Amino acid sequence: MSETAEHTGHHIDVKEFHPRAQAAIHDPKIRKNFRSAMDGLMSKRKTAFEGWDLETLRDLGANVRLRALANLPDLLEQLEKKLIENGIRVHWAVDGDEACRIVRDICKARDAKTVIKGKSMVSEEMELNHYLEEQGIEALESDLGEYIVQLADETPSHIIMPAIHKNTGEISQLLHEKTGTDLSNDVEYLTASARLQLREKFMNADVGVSGVNFAVAETGTLCLVENEGNGRMTTTVPKCHIAVTGIEKVVPSMEDVSALLALLTRSATGQHITTYFNMISGPRKAEELDGPEEVHLVLVDNGRSSIYQDDELLDTLRCIRCGACMNHCPVYTRVGGHAYGTTYPGPIGKILMPHLIGLDEGRHLPSASSLCGACGEVCPVKIPIPDLLVRLRQESVDGDKLHPAKVRGHGAKRSSMEAMIWKGWAWMHASPGIYRFGTGAASKFRALQPSKAGAWTDYRTPPKLAAKTLHQRMKERGQ
Amino acid sequence: MSSRETILQRLRNRTGGELTVPECDFSVLVRDDWSTKERIERFEKMIESVHGEVHHCTEDMWMERLAEVLNTRGARNLLIPKQHEIGQSLRTAGRNDLPELLIYDEPIESWQSHLFNEVDASITSTRGGIAETGSLILWPNEDEPRLMSLVPPVHIAVLRASELYTTFHEAMKAQNWAAGMPTNALLISGPSKTADIEQTLAYGVHGPKELIVLIIE
Amino acid sequence: MVDPIKVYPAKPAKVYFYGTCLVDMFYPDAGIAGVELLEREGIEVLFPQNQTCCGQPAYTSGYHDEARSVARAQLDLFPGDWPIVVPSGSCGGMMRKHYPDLFKDTTDEVKAAEVAGRVWELTDFLLNVCHIKLEDLGEPTTVAMHTSCSARREMGVAEVGPKLLGQLKNVNLVEQIRPEECCGFGGTFAVRHPEISSAMVSEKVDALVDTGTRQFVTTDCGCLMNIAGYAEKNQKPVEGQHILSFLWSRTQGKGGSSHE
Ligand code: SF4
């Protein structure tokens, strides 16, 4: 990763998770928007998998991803070769800054002034919009949710539904202020007016930038999953299409795609399939009448090759960005996506972001979980998210001498005070005699038990020490 | 060292050593062979559940049905393929109940704003369909360019019942996609839609507001 | 990662009882109830007096060296090859699922894996190993059940509690909305992120209260002190107990001796 960031990305301080989470929790509107949206998504997912052998399908999803990762360098080379044969130009970027520069250079070579964008989380990761603006190139989001978020000068609060934190009234107000749309609570009207505005933009944009859901090495095909059709517009109408993707998105064949697609849309929104599944394998041929003249793929590393080094952390790269883990996360549901202050919120964000921004900056992310396991249970590619959270907690306090921490910024959360408390705890619990003496004494003097125990008793009564411990009672029973 | 080499080298020299390649058993994707009737029923159910419309037709009467569909919508014109038999038969049918027939035979640059603003409906062929998800397979080409199925507010697709597959997995294998893909291939499963405003569905956000499938049985 | 498939052993003559630190200090009645239920099934209960804590609090906090030293002190407590039963999904999960990882590449690797393979969540053990048949001696009542996340997802026993309660003919089990959602305990999570935790437990308490019942049972003492503690502090009309206490109190005096 480059040390000299050309544009400093993070407008939001990730470390300020606590105050943001607290604010969200006390905002009834946020609570209601997320709760009802997540309830709906959870039940739709359940229905969508009816009739499927979900466990076997998830095993297949996990294996397909693992197989691709096991051959990652070869697959990337095969993909590159095939894409070049197909007439698609391939670029490699070690980090977000380099990826931004590549996009800029392509734009500059075409003298492009306006870029229209389809949904792409990698471009969010790169903070491409800001970068292009600094370079004098207008970048406009065309996915309705992203468009709304961009008009509000916010970031997406969900990787699939970027504007989920806003209700219709707020969106109407925003569209009114920014685009002159009449105030209305009629979603159809609001959508139709966005359609009109964006069609103009599609026709005039010089370059389209999109993400990629799967890149197929065998055929040199870039696959995009979407409902709106803005992705198809973005990749068809402008003369030049630039796709950006993480290096982990490559799979060997279309057959792999058929498995992942079956899992992706059902896990994400409970749809059996999205409206459009768009497979791009080349620019417009001489005899064709539409489509871009130029197609580029930017392969972005940005920390992924570091994750790739470690057998356990590697599982993070299986992710197909369905968002199911956040839909099922009780913490995400309470605090919403913005509280995290990261490109990817929710469980996937907690296990991925520390690698992108460093565990020092992201030190609060792994701890903001009750480890309930709902995320791992629904993940379509069976990423053991809770285990990875525990691993990152260990890394953030340098807590395991046998397995020294590896992630950039590890140990940042270690405090000598806390370390001492755990040492004392371990000493007592590794010495049965001392433990029995201590717990026995606590029971005996339980009248002295404090009625306050920090944050616990702000919301709850303290648990009451029993008159006799189980050890004592079993001893009395002769056991 | 180029970024390409840097990245590939890091991946190749991974500190964790070589990774084991797991077996992938795709049989979970394979469905029992549904009968044609079952496939049609499932297809219809799925596509209707996402706001699509299905009309059962025969070789003899699909044009009549098409005319009805267009007339009830007050379509002023219909974009048709030039070479494909669908386009040929429409042009030679000499029907007076059809609106003006348009042909996409020039590069988009020369008529973009007309396509975006004046065309009311389009009709395309398909390379078959997928029953399980209610999807149409389209491989746009110079006769039926990419934007035909995207820009007009009404997209009508002709699907032969005999070309209806059970699953995507089956279709992709049967048509041997591994041998090579066209510049653009599509699965289309309903009209364009969004739920980005408070989870409320709205159709036609960027693409067609309506998808109408004429199944020829 | 593939979860090991559960293969239930034949009903043994003896078991090791691993009480857990929370039961030890705060809910010994639940522990005793578990012992009574096992004894009534004709099983001799061995209680290693040197047991302390499974090590989970340090483990999930990232202090794996400390967790390992505490866990190591537990490994020698079970010299025979009897099953180890635990009245908690969470501590059971720690021992069964995480001990092998924690001791990987150490001299205790084999022993840890061997111990882990013998660990059973107690209600699961009663139902699926002892094939317990419960005779309900209590008055008609209604109860809700909260299965802890670790019991549900690490130990895979979500079906067990409702099945046991279903054997009690005078007990009407009601289900709260979102039964599978976490109560917000999460060990140190509850004190590291108190606002988020309390937002979670308040919704859990509301869900329980909304069923109309006044009592709930749970597999885990962590959830119990969280949910019941929140309800008490906020004067919500619902009380909780460990499912073992409930099962024992409903069936007491039948076929076995009762210890008060
Ligand atoms: S971690 Fe799993 S559930 Fe979460 S977004 Fe990625 S694939 Fe989906």
GROMACS .gro file of N, CA and C and ligand atoms in nm, chain A residues 159 264 267 316 318-326 347-348 351 375-376 378-383 385, ligand 1:
model
   83
  159ILE      N    1  -2.476  -0.155   0.178
  159ILE     CA    2  -2.406  -0.178   0.052
  159ILE      C    3  -2.500  -0.210  -0.063
  264LEU      N    4  -2.654  -1.505  -0.434
  264LEU     CA    5  -2.638  -1.360  -0.414
  264LEU      C    6  -2.771  -1.286  -0.402
  267SER      N    7  -2.994  -1.395  -0.108
  267SER     CA    8  -2.941  -1.351   0.022
  267SER      C    9  -2.956  -1.201   0.039
  316THR      N   10  -1.215  -1.381   0.451
  316THR     CA   11  -1.277  -1.250   0.429
  316THR      C   12  -1.299  -1.226   0.279
  318ARG      N   13  -1.380  -1.424   0.051
  318ARG     CA   14  -1.485  -1.501  -0.015
  318ARG      C   15  -1.607  -1.413  -0.043
  319CYS      N   16  -1.618  -1.304   0.030
  319CYS     CA   17  -1.742  -1.223   0.030
  319CYS      C   18  -1.790  -1.188  -0.110
  320ILE      N   19  -1.921  -1.203  -0.131
  320ILE     CA   20  -1.980  -1.162  -0.259
  320ILE      C   21  -2.067  -1.037  -0.242
  321ARG      N   22  -2.051  -0.968  -0.128
  321ARG     CA   23  -2.116  -0.838  -0.105
  321ARG      C   24  -2.268  -0.843  -0.118
  322CYS      N   25  -2.328  -0.942  -0.052
  322CYS     CA   26  -2.473  -0.952  -0.062
  322CYS      C   27  -2.543  -0.867   0.043
  323GLY      N   28  -2.474  -0.837   0.152
  323GLY     CA   29  -2.535  -0.755   0.256
  323GLY      C   30  -2.620  -0.833   0.355
  324ALA      N   31  -2.633  -0.964   0.337
  324ALA     CA   32  -2.719  -1.042   0.429
  324ALA      C   33  -2.670  -1.031   0.573
  325CYS      N   34  -2.537  -1.023   0.589
  325CYS     CA   35  -2.485  -1.017   0.726
  325CYS      C   36  -2.532  -0.890   0.796
  326MET      N   37  -2.539  -0.779   0.722
  326MET     CA   38  -2.589  -0.658   0.789
  326MET      C   39  -2.739  -0.665   0.810
  347PRO      N   40  -2.134  -0.632   0.976
  347PRO     CA   41  -2.036  -0.739   0.999
  347PRO      C   42  -1.926  -0.747   0.893
  348ILE      N   43  -1.961  -0.741   0.766
  348ILE     CA   44  -1.855  -0.750   0.665
  348ILE      C   45  -1.758  -0.632   0.680
  351ILE      N   46  -1.504  -0.696   0.956
  351ILE     CA   47  -1.392  -0.787   0.928
  351ILE      C   48  -1.307  -0.743   0.810
  375CYS      N   49  -2.475  -1.336   1.157
  375CYS     CA   50  -2.410  -1.306   1.028
  375CYS      C   51  -2.352  -1.432   0.965
  376GLY      N   52  -2.276  -1.507   1.044
  376GLY     CA   53  -2.214  -1.627   0.991
  376GLY      C   54  -2.317  -1.730   0.948
  378VAL      N   55  -2.607  -1.675   0.810
  378VAL     CA   56  -2.673  -1.646   0.683
  378VAL      C   57  -2.576  -1.624   0.568
  379CYS      N   58  -2.451  -1.603   0.598
  379CYS     CA   59  -2.356  -1.571   0.490
  379CYS      C   60  -2.360  -1.679   0.382
  380PRO      N   61  -2.388  -1.640   0.258
  380PRO     CA   62  -2.406  -1.740   0.152
  380PRO      C   63  -2.278  -1.815   0.116
  381VAL      N   64  -2.163  -1.760   0.157
  381VAL     CA   65  -2.038  -1.830   0.128
  381VAL      C   66  -1.969  -1.873   0.258
  382LYS      N   67  -2.051  -1.879   0.364
  382LYS     CA   68  -2.009  -1.936   0.492
  382LYS      C   69  -1.881  -1.876   0.549
  383ILE      N   70  -1.869  -1.746   0.541
  383ILE     CA   71  -1.755  -1.683   0.606
  383ILE      C   72  -1.777  -1.690   0.757
  385ILE      N   73  -1.771  -1.526   1.020
  385ILE     CA   74  -1.752  -1.387   1.062
  385ILE      C   75  -1.722  -1.374   1.211
  957SF4     S1   76  -1.981  -1.142   0.448
  957SF4    FE1   77  -2.121  -1.296   0.365
  957SF4     S2   78  -2.323  -1.217   0.424
  957SF4    FE2   79  -2.181  -1.045   0.448
  957SF4     S3   80  -2.189  -0.935   0.253
  957SF4    FE3   81  -2.022  -1.083   0.237
  957SF4     S4   82  -2.113  -1.263   0.143
  957SF4    FE4   83  -2.282  -1.140   0.218
   0.00000   0.00000   0.00000
